[in-house]
């Protein structure tokens, strides 16, 4: 079974609109962390935001926020006021705190921002 | 250096040849990962090193793939008898390995492997 599921292989959004990228995860470990990374066409992986399983509040970083719904095991990324530079591949990832440091990535969502 | 470095940045090889890809993690990072990313696809986990523990090789696709790491420094990913389906970008990442809620992975620029 997949640990991280990103159901949207591609999305098209008009510039300045908000966009939500979906991510669901599967774990039996009560302690875990969730990450979002951005990969522009240049290929570099850029860390965006992190949410810990015990964090009481949804994480925010500038225009990025994480809609964390623990009971539903979802960790959707919300980008407000999208910009052309947001066009990229976005990956959701999870680390389970089982004593190792392994991080599992989803298959990604390709986001296209339209002018 | 300040970040994760990988070499070569590009490698073109003929089918059947062996290749070695190198990763220099951030100094002090005990955890090191290798991923494969085919064109337009997601990251495929290959192997994970954590300190002196036995590596997690569960993602290696075949016995043609192997990786080594010298202590907590350089790692080499070796692909023997390369096949065309091995063509991909191979990404290396490292993290501090600390028990820290925010322990992000830092990625290298990748090695683009093309097997003709």
PDB file of C-alpha atoms in Angstrom:
ATOM      1  CA  UNK A   1       0.000   0.000   0.000  1.00  0.00           C
ATOM      2  CA  UNK A   2       1.189   3.476  -0.796  1.00  0.00           C
ATOM      3  CA  UNK A   3       2.273   5.514   2.184  1.00  0.00           C
ATOM      4  CA  UNK A   4       1.792   8.848   0.429  1.00  0.00           C
ATOM      5  CA  UNK A   5      -0.895   9.442  -2.173  1.00  0.00           C
ATOM      6  CA  UNK A   6      -1.138  12.485  -4.386  1.00  0.00           C
ATOM      7  CA  UNK A   7      -4.202  12.032  -6.541  1.00  0.00           C
ATOM      8  CA  UNK A   8      -3.704  14.997  -8.864  1.00  0.00           C
ATOM      9  CA  UNK A   9      -1.035  14.258 -11.467  1.00  0.00           C
ATOM     10  CA  UNK A  10      -1.532  17.710 -12.993  1.00  0.00           C
ATOM     11  CA  UNK A  11      -3.387  20.939 -12.266  1.00  0.00           C
ATOM     12  CA  UNK A  12      -3.998  24.168 -14.143  1.00  0.00           C
ATOM     13  CA  UNK A  13      -4.755  27.291 -12.121  1.00  0.00           C
ATOM     14  CA  UNK A  14      -5.230  30.904 -13.097  1.00  0.00           C
ATOM     15  CA  UNK A  15      -2.651  33.325 -11.756  1.00  0.00           C
ATOM     16  CA  UNK A  16      -3.589  35.007  -8.451  1.00  0.00           C
ATOM     17  CA  UNK A  17      -6.024  32.280  -7.526  1.00  0.00           C
ATOM     18  CA  UNK A  18      -5.478  30.038  -4.526  1.00  0.00           C
ATOM     19  CA  UNK A  19      -4.652  26.410  -5.189  1.00  0.00           C
ATOM     20  CA  UNK A  20      -4.892  23.294  -3.046  1.00  0.00           C
ATOM     21  CA  UNK A  21      -2.680  20.307  -3.715  1.00  0.00           C
ATOM     22  CA  UNK A  22      -3.948  17.102  -2.165  1.00  0.00           C
ATOM     23  CA  UNK A  23      -1.945  14.657  -0.113  1.00  0.00           C
ATOM     24  CA  UNK A  24      -3.124  11.710   1.946  1.00  0.00           C
ATOM     25  CA  UNK A  25      -0.896   9.429   3.944  1.00  0.00           C
ATOM     26  CA  UNK A  26      -1.003   6.090   5.642  1.00  0.00           C
ATOM     27  CA  UNK A  27       0.760   5.293   8.886  1.00  0.00           C
ATOM     28  CA  UNK A  28       0.160   3.478  12.147  1.00  0.00           C
ATOM     29  CA  UNK A  29       2.933   5.417  13.860  1.00  0.00           C
ATOM     30  CA  UNK A  30       1.443   8.138  16.111  1.00  0.00           C
ATOM     31  CA  UNK A  31       4.582  10.230  15.651  1.00  0.00           C
ATOM     32  CA  UNK A  32       5.375  11.453  12.181  1.00  0.00           C
ATOM     33  CA  UNK A  33       6.214  14.521  10.160  1.00  0.00           C
ATOM     34  CA  UNK A  34       4.873  15.698   6.834  1.00  0.00           C
ATOM     35  CA  UNK A  35       6.786  17.736   4.266  1.00  0.00           C
ATOM     36  CA  UNK A  36       6.123  19.501   1.012  1.00  0.00           C
ATOM     37  CA  UNK A  37       8.825  20.073  -1.588  1.00  0.00           C
ATOM     38  CA  UNK A  38       8.748  22.069  -4.810  1.00  0.00           C
ATOM     39  CA  UNK A  39      10.687  21.006  -7.879  1.00  0.00           C
ATOM     40  CA  UNK A  40      10.811  23.630 -10.645  1.00  0.00           C
ATOM     41  CA  UNK A  41      11.862  22.771 -14.180  1.00  0.00           C
ATOM     42  CA  UNK A  42      15.473  23.356 -13.168  1.00  0.00           C
ATOM     43  CA  UNK A  43      15.250  20.113 -11.181  1.00  0.00           C
ATOM     44  CA  UNK A  44      16.278  21.334  -7.745  1.00  0.00           C
ATOM     45  CA  UNK A  45      14.241  20.216  -4.765  1.00  0.00           C
ATOM     46  CA  UNK A  46      13.099  23.092  -2.589  1.00  0.00           C
ATOM     47  CA  UNK A  47      11.743  22.480   0.904  1.00  0.00           C
ATOM     48  CA  UNK A  48       8.525  24.440   1.468  1.00  0.00           C
ATOM     49  CA  UNK A  49       6.791  23.520   4.697  1.00  0.00           C
ATOM     50  CA  UNK A  50       6.644  20.981   7.516  1.00  0.00           C
ATOM     51  CA  UNK A  51       3.882  19.711   9.817  1.00  0.00           C
ATOM     52  CA  UNK A  52       4.463  17.490  12.835  1.00  0.00           C
ATOM     53  CA  UNK A  53       1.796  15.031  13.894  1.00  0.00           C
ATOM     54  CA  UNK A  54       1.550  16.598  17.329  1.00  0.00           C
ATOM     55  CA  UNK A  55       1.477  20.172  16.120  1.00  0.00           C
ATOM     56  CA  UNK A  56      -1.726  21.810  17.253  1.00  0.00           C
ATOM     57  CA  UNK A  57      -1.830  24.420  14.547  1.00  0.00           C
ATOM     58  CA  UNK A  58      -1.570  24.183  10.793  1.00  0.00           C
ATOM     59  CA  UNK A  59       1.859  25.146   9.525  1.00  0.00           C
ATOM     60  CA  UNK A  60       2.222  28.335   7.504  1.00  0.00           C
ATOM     61  CA  UNK A  61       5.173  29.755   5.585  1.00  0.00           C
ATOM     62  CA  UNK A  62       4.436  32.923   3.688  1.00  0.00           C
ATOM     63  CA  UNK A  63       1.976  32.065   0.894  1.00  0.00           C
ATOM     64  CA  UNK A  64       2.135  28.370   1.780  1.00  0.00           C
ATOM     65  CA  UNK A  65      -0.047  26.744   4.368  1.00  0.00           C
ATOM     66  CA  UNK A  66      -0.683  23.140   5.224  1.00  0.00           C
ATOM     67  CA  UNK A  67      -4.259  22.041   5.808  1.00  0.00           C
ATOM     68  CA  UNK A  68      -3.603  19.235   8.273  1.00  0.00           C
ATOM     69  CA  UNK A  69      -6.571  16.964   9.001  1.00  0.00           C
ATOM     70  CA  UNK A  70      -5.181  14.250  11.223  1.00  0.00           C
ATOM     71  CA  UNK A  71      -8.297  12.122  11.459  1.00  0.00           C
ATOM     72  CA  UNK A  72      -8.572  12.035   7.687  1.00  0.00           C
ATOM     73  CA  UNK A  73      -4.795  11.561   7.321  1.00  0.00           C
ATOM     74  CA  UNK A  74      -4.569  14.387   4.878  1.00  0.00           C
ATOM     75  CA  UNK A  75      -1.990  17.151   4.579  1.00  0.00           C
ATOM     76  CA  UNK A  76      -3.008  19.362   1.693  1.00  0.00           C
ATOM     77  CA  UNK A  77      -0.785  22.209   0.585  1.00  0.00           C
ATOM     78  CA  UNK A  78      -2.511  25.535   0.000  1.00  0.00           C
ATOM     79  CA  UNK A  79      -0.815  28.213  -2.051  1.00  0.00           C
ATOM     80  CA  UNK A  80      -2.486  31.588  -1.813  1.00  0.00           C
ATOM     81  CA  UNK A  81      -2.363  34.207  -4.572  1.00  0.00           C
ATOM     82  CA  UNK A  82      -0.581  31.930  -7.016  1.00  0.00           C
ATOM     83  CA  UNK A  83       2.200  33.323  -9.183  1.00  0.00           C
ATOM     84  CA  UNK A  84       3.670  32.207 -12.490  1.00  0.00           C
ATOM     85  CA  UNK A  85       6.801  31.143 -10.618  1.00  0.00           C
ATOM     86  CA  UNK A  86       4.747  28.618  -8.702  1.00  0.00           C
ATOM     87  CA  UNK A  87       4.572  26.433 -11.787  1.00  0.00           C
ATOM     88  CA  UNK A  88       6.470  23.322 -10.755  1.00  0.00           C
ATOM     89  CA  UNK A  89       6.202  19.767  -9.520  1.00  0.00           C
ATOM     90  CA  UNK A  90       5.135  19.479  -5.903  1.00  0.00           C
ATOM     91  CA  UNK A  91       5.901  16.494  -3.702  1.00  0.00           C
ATOM     92  CA  UNK A  92       4.356  15.503  -0.403  1.00  0.00           C
ATOM     93  CA  UNK A  93       6.535  13.396   1.900  1.00  0.00           C
ATOM     94  CA  UNK A  94       6.343  11.727   5.293  1.00  0.00           C
ATOM     95  CA  UNK A  95       8.783  10.616   7.957  1.00  0.00           C
ATOM     96  CA  UNK A  96       7.686   8.130  10.603  1.00  0.00           C
ATOM     97  CA  UNK A  97       9.525   8.374  13.931  1.00  0.00           C
ATOM     98  CA  UNK A  98      10.407   4.767  14.306  1.00  0.00           C
ATOM     99  CA  UNK A  99      14.030   5.376  15.079  1.00  0.00           C
ATOM    100  CA  UNK A 100      15.159   5.779  11.498  1.00  0.00           C
ATOM    101  CA  UNK A 101      15.223   8.822   9.305  1.00  0.00           C
ATOM    102  CA  UNK A 102      13.609   7.461   6.189  1.00  0.00           C
ATOM    103  CA  UNK A 103      11.344   9.817   4.268  1.00  0.00           C
ATOM    104  CA  UNK A 104       8.820   8.541   1.753  1.00  0.00           C
ATOM    105  CA  UNK A 105       7.704  10.723  -1.153  1.00  0.00           C
ATOM    106  CA  UNK A 106       4.469  10.788  -3.091  1.00  0.00           C
ATOM    107  CA  UNK A 107       4.440  10.706  -6.887  1.00  0.00           C
ATOM    108  CA  UNK A 108       3.924  14.433  -7.141  1.00  0.00           C
ATOM    109  CA  UNK A 109       1.524  16.931  -8.670  1.00  0.00           C
ATOM    110  CA  UNK A 110       2.531  19.090 -11.609  1.00  0.00           C
ATOM    111  CA  UNK A 111       1.103  22.577 -11.158  1.00  0.00           C
ATOM    112  CA  UNK A 112       0.725  24.946 -14.089  1.00  0.00           C
ATOM    113  CA  UNK A 113      -0.099  28.596 -13.358  1.00  0.00           C
ATOM    114  CA  UNK A 114      -1.799  30.312 -16.280  1.00  0.00           C
ATOM    115  CA  UNK A 115      -1.319  34.047 -16.957  1.00  0.00           C
TER     116      UNK A 115
ATOM    117  CA  UNK B   1      30.742  23.113   0.688  1.00  0.00           C
ATOM    118  CA  UNK B   2      27.487  24.445   1.928  1.00  0.00           C
ATOM    119  CA  UNK B   3      25.208  21.983   0.182  1.00  0.00           C
ATOM    120  CA  UNK B   4      24.961  18.474  -1.174  1.00  0.00           C
ATOM    121  CA  UNK B   5      27.051  18.000  -4.279  1.00  0.00           C
ATOM    122  CA  UNK B   6      26.833  15.308  -6.912  1.00  0.00           C
ATOM    123  CA  UNK B   7      29.085  14.318  -9.742  1.00  0.00           C
ATOM    124  CA  UNK B   8      29.014  14.056 -12.617  1.00  0.00           C
ATOM    125  CA  UNK B   9      26.133  16.364 -13.430  1.00  0.00           C
ATOM    126  CA  UNK B  10      25.548  14.502 -16.671  1.00  0.00           C
ATOM    127  CA  UNK B  11      26.593  11.038 -17.744  1.00  0.00           C
ATOM    128  CA  UNK B  12      26.021   9.441 -21.119  1.00  0.00           C
ATOM    129  CA  UNK B  13      26.934   5.799 -21.398  1.00  0.00           C
ATOM    130  CA  UNK B  14      26.405   2.848 -23.656  1.00  0.00           C
ATOM    131  CA  UNK B  15      24.132  -0.007 -22.763  1.00  0.00           C
ATOM    132  CA  UNK B  16      26.005  -2.681 -20.854  1.00  0.00           C
ATOM    133  CA  UNK B  17      28.608  -0.370 -19.337  1.00  0.00           C
ATOM    134  CA  UNK B  18      28.996   0.221 -15.599  1.00  0.00           C
ATOM    135  CA  UNK B  19      28.595   3.696 -14.124  1.00  0.00           C
ATOM    136  CA  UNK B  20      29.443   5.255 -10.779  1.00  0.00           C
ATOM    137  CA  UNK B  21      27.611   8.255  -9.403  1.00  0.00           C
ATOM    138  CA  UNK B  22      29.012  10.206  -6.502  1.00  0.00           C
ATOM    139  CA  UNK B  23      27.351  12.139  -3.711  1.00  0.00           C
ATOM    140  CA  UNK B  24      29.007  14.430  -1.168  1.00  0.00           C
ATOM    141  CA  UNK B  25      26.535  15.144   1.640  1.00  0.00           C
ATOM    142  CA  UNK B  26      26.505  18.166   3.885  1.00  0.00           C
ATOM    143  CA  UNK B  27      29.268  17.850   6.440  1.00  0.00           C
ATOM    144  CA  UNK B  28      27.998  16.293   9.647  1.00  0.00           C
ATOM    145  CA  UNK B  29      24.873  14.794   8.116  1.00  0.00           C
ATOM    146  CA  UNK B  30      24.583  11.196   9.164  1.00  0.00           C
ATOM    147  CA  UNK B  31      21.664  10.286   6.908  1.00  0.00           C
ATOM    148  CA  UNK B  32      22.064   9.948   3.153  1.00  0.00           C
ATOM    149  CA  UNK B  33      19.508   8.931   0.547  1.00  0.00           C
ATOM    150  CA  UNK B  34      19.535   8.028  -3.118  1.00  0.00           C
ATOM    151  CA  UNK B  35      16.470   8.494  -5.320  1.00  0.00           C
ATOM    152  CA  UNK B  36      15.766   7.908  -8.970  1.00  0.00           C
ATOM    153  CA  UNK B  37      13.525  10.226 -10.937  1.00  0.00           C
ATOM    154  CA  UNK B  38      12.501   9.260 -14.433  1.00  0.00           C
ATOM    155  CA  UNK B  39      11.436  12.021 -16.801  1.00  0.00           C
ATOM    156  CA  UNK B  40       8.217  13.625 -15.587  1.00  0.00           C
ATOM    157  CA  UNK B  41       7.848  11.136 -12.749  1.00  0.00           C
ATOM    158  CA  UNK B  42       8.088  11.225  -8.961  1.00  0.00           C
ATOM    159  CA  UNK B  43      10.973  10.289  -6.732  1.00  0.00           C
ATOM    160  CA  UNK B  44      11.684   6.593  -6.449  1.00  0.00           C
ATOM    161  CA  UNK B  45      13.510   5.681  -3.246  1.00  0.00           C
ATOM    162  CA  UNK B  46      16.581   3.557  -3.827  1.00  0.00           C
ATOM    163  CA  UNK B  47      18.699   3.295  -0.692  1.00  0.00           C
ATOM    164  CA  UNK B  48      19.188   4.977   2.667  1.00  0.00           C
ATOM    165  CA  UNK B  49      22.240   5.187   4.918  1.00  0.00           C
ATOM    166  CA  UNK B  50      22.042   6.237   8.558  1.00  0.00           C
ATOM    167  CA  UNK B  51      25.291   6.481  10.454  1.00  0.00           C
ATOM    168  CA  UNK B  52      26.882   3.103  11.000  1.00  0.00           C
ATOM    169  CA  UNK B  53      23.618   1.172  10.728  1.00  0.00           C
ATOM    170  CA  UNK B  54      23.071  -1.326   7.954  1.00  0.00           C
ATOM    171  CA  UNK B  55      21.702   0.528   4.920  1.00  0.00           C
ATOM    172  CA  UNK B  56      18.088   0.191   3.886  1.00  0.00           C
ATOM    173  CA  UNK B  57      18.389  -1.261   0.400  1.00  0.00           C
ATOM    174  CA  UNK B  58      14.705  -1.996  -0.036  1.00  0.00           C
ATOM    175  CA  UNK B  59      14.335   0.368  -2.992  1.00  0.00           C
ATOM    176  CA  UNK B  60      17.102  -0.956  -5.193  1.00  0.00           C
ATOM    177  CA  UNK B  61      15.364  -2.214  -8.357  1.00  0.00           C
ATOM    178  CA  UNK B  62      17.775  -5.022  -9.171  1.00  0.00           C
ATOM    179  CA  UNK B  63      21.090  -6.554  -8.180  1.00  0.00           C
ATOM    180  CA  UNK B  64      22.724  -4.397 -10.821  1.00  0.00           C
ATOM    181  CA  UNK B  65      22.358  -1.505  -8.420  1.00  0.00           C
ATOM    182  CA  UNK B  66      24.549  -1.087  -5.369  1.00  0.00           C
ATOM    183  CA  UNK B  67      25.711   1.741  -3.163  1.00  0.00           C
ATOM    184  CA  UNK B  68      28.405   2.322  -0.639  1.00  0.00           C
ATOM    185  CA  UNK B  69      29.099   4.995   1.874  1.00  0.00           C
ATOM    186  CA  UNK B  70      32.393   5.692   3.551  1.00  0.00           C
ATOM    187  CA  UNK B  71      31.641   6.469   7.163  1.00  0.00           C
ATOM    188  CA  UNK B  72      29.428   9.524   7.242  1.00  0.00           C
ATOM    189  CA  UNK B  73      30.821  11.099   4.104  1.00  0.00           C
ATOM    190  CA  UNK B  74      30.859  10.325   0.415  1.00  0.00           C
ATOM    191  CA  UNK B  75      28.518   7.811  -1.144  1.00  0.00           C
ATOM    192  CA  UNK B  76      28.810   6.080  -4.500  1.00  0.00           C
ATOM    193  CA  UNK B  77      25.894   4.576  -6.392  1.00  0.00           C
ATOM    194  CA  UNK B  78      27.020   1.955  -8.900  1.00  0.00           C
ATOM    195  CA  UNK B  79      24.913   0.636 -11.732  1.00  0.00           C
ATOM    196  CA  UNK B  80      26.336  -2.386 -13.482  1.00  0.00           C
ATOM    197  CA  UNK B  81      25.512  -3.449 -17.041  1.00  0.00           C
ATOM    198  CA  UNK B  82      23.362  -0.382 -17.596  1.00  0.00           C
ATOM    199  CA  UNK B  83      20.085  -0.695 -19.459  1.00  0.00           C
ATOM    200  CA  UNK B  84      18.128   1.974 -21.295  1.00  0.00           C
ATOM    201  CA  UNK B  85      15.464   1.942 -18.584  1.00  0.00           C
ATOM    202  CA  UNK B  86      18.143   3.129 -16.137  1.00  0.00           C
ATOM    203  CA  UNK B  87      18.083   6.521 -17.852  1.00  0.00           C
ATOM    204  CA  UNK B  88      16.924   9.004 -15.240  1.00  0.00           C
ATOM    205  CA  UNK B  89      18.064  11.714 -12.878  1.00  0.00           C
ATOM    206  CA  UNK B  90      19.631  10.253  -9.762  1.00  0.00           C
ATOM    207  CA  UNK B  91      19.164  12.500  -6.758  1.00  0.00           C
ATOM    208  CA  UNK B  92      21.079  12.339  -3.517  1.00  0.00           C
ATOM    209  CA  UNK B  93      19.891  13.933  -0.293  1.00  0.00           C
ATOM    210  CA  UNK B  94      21.227  14.187   3.214  1.00  0.00           C
ATOM    211  CA  UNK B  95      19.798  15.108   6.583  1.00  0.00           C
ATOM    212  CA  UNK B  96      21.183  15.585  10.029  1.00  0.00           C
ATOM    213  CA  UNK B  97      19.757  12.338  11.347  1.00  0.00           C
ATOM    214  CA  UNK B  98      18.915  14.033  14.605  1.00  0.00           C
ATOM    215  CA  UNK B  99      15.712  13.209  16.407  1.00  0.00           C
ATOM    216  CA  UNK B 100      14.282  16.556  15.473  1.00  0.00           C
ATOM    217  CA  UNK B 101      10.727  17.303  14.433  1.00  0.00           C
ATOM    218  CA  UNK B 102      11.922  19.352  11.527  1.00  0.00           C
ATOM    219  CA  UNK B 103      14.657  17.323   9.948  1.00  0.00           C
ATOM    220  CA  UNK B 104      14.344  18.164   6.301  1.00  0.00           C
ATOM    221  CA  UNK B 105      16.297  16.547   3.546  1.00  0.00           C
ATOM    222  CA  UNK B 106      18.691  18.677   1.574  1.00  0.00           C
ATOM    223  CA  UNK B 107      18.968  17.608  -2.034  1.00  0.00           C
ATOM    224  CA  UNK B 108      21.842  17.693  -4.433  1.00  0.00           C
ATOM    225  CA  UNK B 109      21.435  18.893  -8.027  1.00  0.00           C
ATOM    226  CA  UNK B 110      21.263  15.345  -9.347  1.00  0.00           C
ATOM    227  CA  UNK B 111      23.109  13.359 -11.977  1.00  0.00           C
ATOM    228  CA  UNK B 112      21.335  12.963 -15.300  1.00  0.00           C
ATOM    229  CA  UNK B 113      22.139   9.512 -16.643  1.00  0.00           C
ATOM    230  CA  UNK B 114      21.451   8.686 -20.272  1.00  0.00           C
ATOM    231  CA  UNK B 115      21.955   5.120 -21.459  1.00  0.00           C
ATOM    232  CA  UNK B 116      22.179   4.824 -25.219  1.00  0.00           C
TER     233      UNK B 116
END
